[in-house]
């Protein structure tokens, strides 16, 4: 298990946290359109909380390979009412956005974390917004927008280069006024990382290298193509994204055991169970009460 971190506005469970995904989009890679209606998105987010999600990550712009950007107005129309409603119901809400304008409105609506897949590169105003708001901030490794990011997946040493580029971005954000204590790092699985070259597996195998940067690490591999490629069928077809949840829960267990601060997943229940197994394994059950996780941090037990 890695070092423990406490971030502003976010729960501290003494174990790896589970971030549940709510895509308010028509075109996300695995569940596009499922939660596009705001009411359904809110219902889904609350369901994920009941299933054990510690954080709900609300996004209004698909970042799947090849996706085209939406306008800021459309992104706001999608996410703001969902963030507001979930926060009002007591959920710890993250907003998944590259735009400072969207992040600012989401924080005003109750979001306590900004999950920026561009690491502050897509919008120069993001650093100022994060510094001024004081909210936690996920800084992901990024080399370009979805329409051409895979063409930028050229590495001599993928682990060293991603570590170095994350360090550079973190230093740039700190220089712009962001407190280091706000920052979470994300290696960017699937973003400018080619499954056929095993870039993602190399990063996971050396997850400990990211702890050297002194900040918590988010692992976001749920249903991604490197899993579907790994599980490809005998005829060579990649496994369907929606059929990769068992593999995702295995990834959760291993990531938690190797010190991940949180995992970002679509299927919450299995990963919520997995992080508890990893925590009990790590300390030999020392933190349990009569063999149970007696309280999940929201005032009620889970199974």
XYZ file of C-alpha atoms in Angstrom:
303
model
C 0.000 0.000 0.000
C 1.224 3.513 -0.804
C 1.356 6.629 1.341
C -1.895 8.094 2.648
C -3.135 11.451 1.403
C -5.958 13.738 2.484
C -7.354 16.035 -0.188
C -9.599 19.079 0.308
C -13.303 18.245 0.227
C -12.803 14.541 -0.455
C -13.460 11.544 1.785
C -10.689 9.709 3.610
C -11.617 6.048 4.001
C -8.242 4.637 4.914
C -8.254 2.627 1.673
C -8.248 3.127 -2.087
C -11.268 5.198 -3.102
C -13.738 4.305 -5.854
C -14.717 6.980 -8.358
C -17.906 6.093 -10.234
C -18.346 7.363 -13.796
C -21.448 9.259 -14.950
C -21.088 10.152 -18.633
C -23.712 12.731 -19.614
C -22.847 12.233 -23.272
C -24.311 10.568 -26.358
C -20.971 9.197 -27.569
C -18.725 7.949 -24.746
C -16.921 4.753 -25.679
C -18.720 2.227 -23.461
C -21.975 3.784 -22.254
C -22.628 6.758 -24.526
C -26.261 7.796 -24.415
C -27.167 5.675 -21.389
C -27.246 8.635 -18.989
C -27.631 11.549 -21.428
C -30.914 12.613 -19.836
C -30.082 14.664 -16.699
C -32.654 12.930 -14.516
C -31.357 9.511 -15.503
C -27.801 10.695 -14.923
C -28.658 11.810 -11.386
C -30.458 8.544 -10.662
C -27.456 6.623 -11.955
C -25.054 8.667 -9.828
C -27.088 8.037 -6.679
C -27.230 4.341 -7.541
C -23.436 4.293 -7.790
C -23.182 5.922 -4.354
C -25.421 3.196 -2.942
C -23.189 0.592 -4.585
C -20.126 1.990 -2.831
C -18.774 4.883 -4.918
C -16.866 7.404 -2.814
C -16.749 10.019 -5.590
C -19.023 10.551 -8.601
C -17.243 11.823 -11.727
C -19.619 13.722 -14.036
C -18.483 14.394 -17.598
C -20.206 16.098 -20.511
C -17.612 15.649 -23.260
C -16.435 12.319 -24.646
C -12.672 11.818 -24.751
C -12.720 8.472 -26.558
C -10.199 8.167 -29.410
C -11.459 10.102 -32.419
C -14.085 12.102 -30.519
C -14.754 15.684 -31.608
C -15.132 18.475 -29.073
C -18.462 19.973 -28.043
C -18.985 23.650 -27.273
C -18.564 24.969 -23.754
C -22.242 25.903 -23.737
C -23.297 22.347 -24.574
C -20.911 20.852 -22.035
C -22.302 23.133 -19.332
C -25.875 22.312 -20.302
C -25.092 18.647 -19.798
C -23.120 18.666 -16.564
C -24.188 21.621 -14.422
C -27.669 20.358 -13.398
C -26.311 16.870 -12.714
C -23.463 18.146 -10.546
C -25.849 20.428 -8.641
C -28.403 17.689 -7.978
C -25.848 15.090 -6.880
C -24.018 17.530 -4.614
C -27.328 18.551 -3.047
C -27.919 14.886 -2.196
C -24.589 14.690 -0.384
C -22.416 13.046 -3.018
C -18.750 13.998 -3.369
C -18.818 15.150 -6.998
C -15.982 15.469 -9.489
C -16.352 17.260 -12.806
C -14.544 15.715 -15.761
C -13.645 18.699 -17.948
C -10.762 20.399 -19.747
C -12.408 23.825 -19.634
C -11.887 26.314 -16.818
C -15.304 27.871 -17.506
C -17.042 24.528 -17.025
C -14.938 23.714 -13.965
C -15.767 27.069 -12.364
C -19.514 26.624 -12.851
C -19.369 23.025 -11.630
C -17.460 24.017 -8.490
C -20.052 26.716 -7.849
C -22.706 23.992 -8.217
C -20.992 21.829 -5.604
C -18.174 19.867 -7.270
C -15.206 19.245 -4.963
C -12.765 17.919 -7.550
C -11.797 18.896 -11.111
C -10.715 15.930 -13.244
C -8.802 17.444 -16.162
C -7.597 14.871 -18.692
C -5.436 17.537 -20.350
C -3.422 18.303 -17.216
C -4.050 22.013 -17.702
C -2.778 22.085 -21.291
C -6.123 22.456 -23.074
C -7.117 25.662 -21.265
C -4.454 28.064 -19.900
C -7.049 29.479 -17.484
C -7.432 26.150 -15.655
C -4.452 26.679 -13.328
C -5.791 30.026 -12.118
C -9.249 28.545 -11.537
C -7.911 25.603 -9.556
C -5.603 27.825 -7.504
C -8.375 30.300 -6.707
C -10.999 27.681 -5.863
C -8.764 25.482 -3.710
C -10.474 22.295 -4.896
C -8.689 19.013 -5.505
C -7.404 18.584 -9.052
C -6.631 15.485 -11.114
C -3.729 16.208 -13.460
C -3.560 13.554 -16.176
C -0.764 12.763 -18.624
C -1.905 14.111 -21.999
C -0.351 14.696 -25.380
C -3.282 15.988 -27.401
C -6.994 15.954 -28.095
C -8.904 12.782 -28.889
C -9.004 13.255 -32.665
C -5.244 12.747 -32.994
C -3.932 11.574 -29.621
C -2.997 8.063 -30.760
C -0.655 9.471 -33.396
C 1.322 10.986 -30.505
C 1.844 7.625 -28.774
C 5.537 7.442 -29.653
C 7.881 6.563 -26.794
C 11.405 5.327 -26.262
C 10.707 4.566 -22.579
C 7.000 5.024 -21.883
C 7.300 4.858 -18.096
C 10.143 7.354 -17.797
C 8.618 9.736 -20.329
C 5.184 9.736 -18.689
C 6.733 10.261 -15.248
C 8.849 13.137 -16.560
C 5.970 14.793 -18.416
C 3.687 14.529 -15.383
C 6.403 16.061 -13.212
C 6.783 18.954 -15.662
C 3.031 19.596 -15.711
C 2.797 19.421 -11.929
C 5.622 21.925 -11.561
C 3.944 24.225 -14.088
C 0.645 24.112 -12.179
C 2.410 24.783 -8.879
C 4.263 27.714 -10.452
C 0.871 29.088 -11.531
C -0.347 29.072 -7.937
C -1.854 25.619 -7.401
C -1.063 24.193 -3.966
C 0.720 20.815 -4.288
C -1.762 19.445 -1.737
C -4.564 19.877 -4.285
C -2.983 17.664 -6.934
C -3.739 14.050 -7.879
C -1.738 12.461 -10.702
C -3.151 10.175 -13.408
C -0.854 8.278 -15.835
C -3.507 8.624 -18.550
C -4.190 5.002 -19.466
C -5.521 4.839 -23.018
C -4.623 8.440 -23.829
C -1.772 8.459 -26.342
C -1.004 4.913 -25.170
C -1.251 2.099 -27.728
C -2.644 -1.284 -26.606
C -0.733 -3.129 -29.317
C 2.528 -1.773 -27.863
C 1.560 -2.574 -24.249
C 2.122 1.030 -23.130
C -0.655 0.797 -20.540
C 0.622 -2.452 -19.029
C 4.111 -1.017 -18.675
C 2.710 1.949 -16.737
C 0.674 -0.315 -14.475
C 3.600 -2.650 -13.879
C 5.641 0.337 -12.691
C 2.908 2.201 -10.824
C 5.324 2.656 -7.942
C 7.332 5.066 -10.103
C 4.494 7.578 -9.938
C 4.568 7.548 -6.139
C 8.051 9.045 -6.449
C 6.349 12.293 -7.493
C 4.912 12.626 -4.000
C 1.241 12.934 -4.880
C -1.722 10.510 -4.861
C -2.306 8.458 -8.010
C -5.605 7.819 -9.785
C -5.864 4.715 -11.983
C -8.517 5.013 -14.697
C -8.458 1.847 -16.786
C -12.107 0.803 -16.638
C -13.335 -0.925 -19.821
C -10.525 0.564 -21.866
C -9.243 -0.930 -25.087
C -6.073 -2.388 -23.595
C -8.342 -4.650 -21.513
C -10.603 -5.567 -24.430
C -7.496 -6.323 -26.528
C -6.049 -8.516 -23.769
C -9.309 -10.491 -23.647
C -9.742 -10.751 -27.424
C -11.740 -13.670 -28.782
C -10.170 -16.636 -30.615
C -11.082 -15.117 -33.983
C -9.193 -11.966 -33.061
C -12.059 -9.609 -32.210
C -11.487 -7.455 -29.144
C -13.741 -8.237 -26.189
C -16.757 -5.890 -26.028
C -16.172 -2.978 -23.640
C -19.192 -3.885 -21.512
C -17.788 -7.382 -21.023
C -14.556 -6.112 -19.429
C -15.906 -5.380 -15.955
C -14.447 -8.515 -14.356
C -11.037 -7.563 -15.747
C -11.568 -4.027 -14.446
C -12.228 -5.321 -10.925
C -8.985 -7.339 -11.138
C -7.216 -4.131 -12.173
C -8.808 -2.384 -9.189
C -7.526 -4.999 -6.762
C -3.983 -4.817 -8.089
C -3.997 -1.005 -8.256
C -5.261 -0.737 -4.681
C -2.616 -3.204 -3.506
C 0.061 -1.108 -5.200
C -0.985 2.094 -3.511
C -3.441 3.814 -5.865
C -5.322 6.614 -4.142
C -8.434 5.904 -6.214
C -9.717 3.968 -9.198
C -12.169 5.371 -11.741
C -14.691 2.743 -12.833
C -18.033 2.253 -14.567
C -19.166 -0.856 -12.640
C -18.875 0.310 -9.046
C -20.071 -2.598 -6.928
C -17.341 -5.047 -7.937
C -14.594 -2.449 -7.478
C -16.047 -1.291 -4.146
C -15.743 -4.887 -2.966
C -12.256 -5.204 -4.472
C -10.786 -2.213 -2.613
C -12.081 -3.606 0.671
C -10.499 -6.970 -0.053
C -7.207 -5.257 -0.897
C -7.326 -3.193 2.321
C -8.083 -6.214 4.508
C -5.334 -8.198 2.765
C -2.814 -5.389 3.239
C -3.204 -5.098 7.010
C -4.252 -8.654 7.789
C -7.681 -7.466 8.889
C -6.334 -5.162 11.608
C -8.750 -2.370 10.648
C -11.856 -4.574 10.704
C -14.484 -4.710 13.440
C -15.425 -8.358 14.069
C -14.378 -9.139 10.517
C -16.505 -6.360 8.989
C -15.985 -2.985 7.420
C -18.434 -1.638 9.929
C -18.810 1.818 8.411
C -18.244 2.950 4.850
C -17.804 6.619 5.746
C -21.402 7.567 4.961
C -22.843 6.346 8.244
C -23.954 2.920 7.104
C -22.323 -0.456 6.642
C -21.893 -2.337 3.404
C -22.751 -6.025 3.560
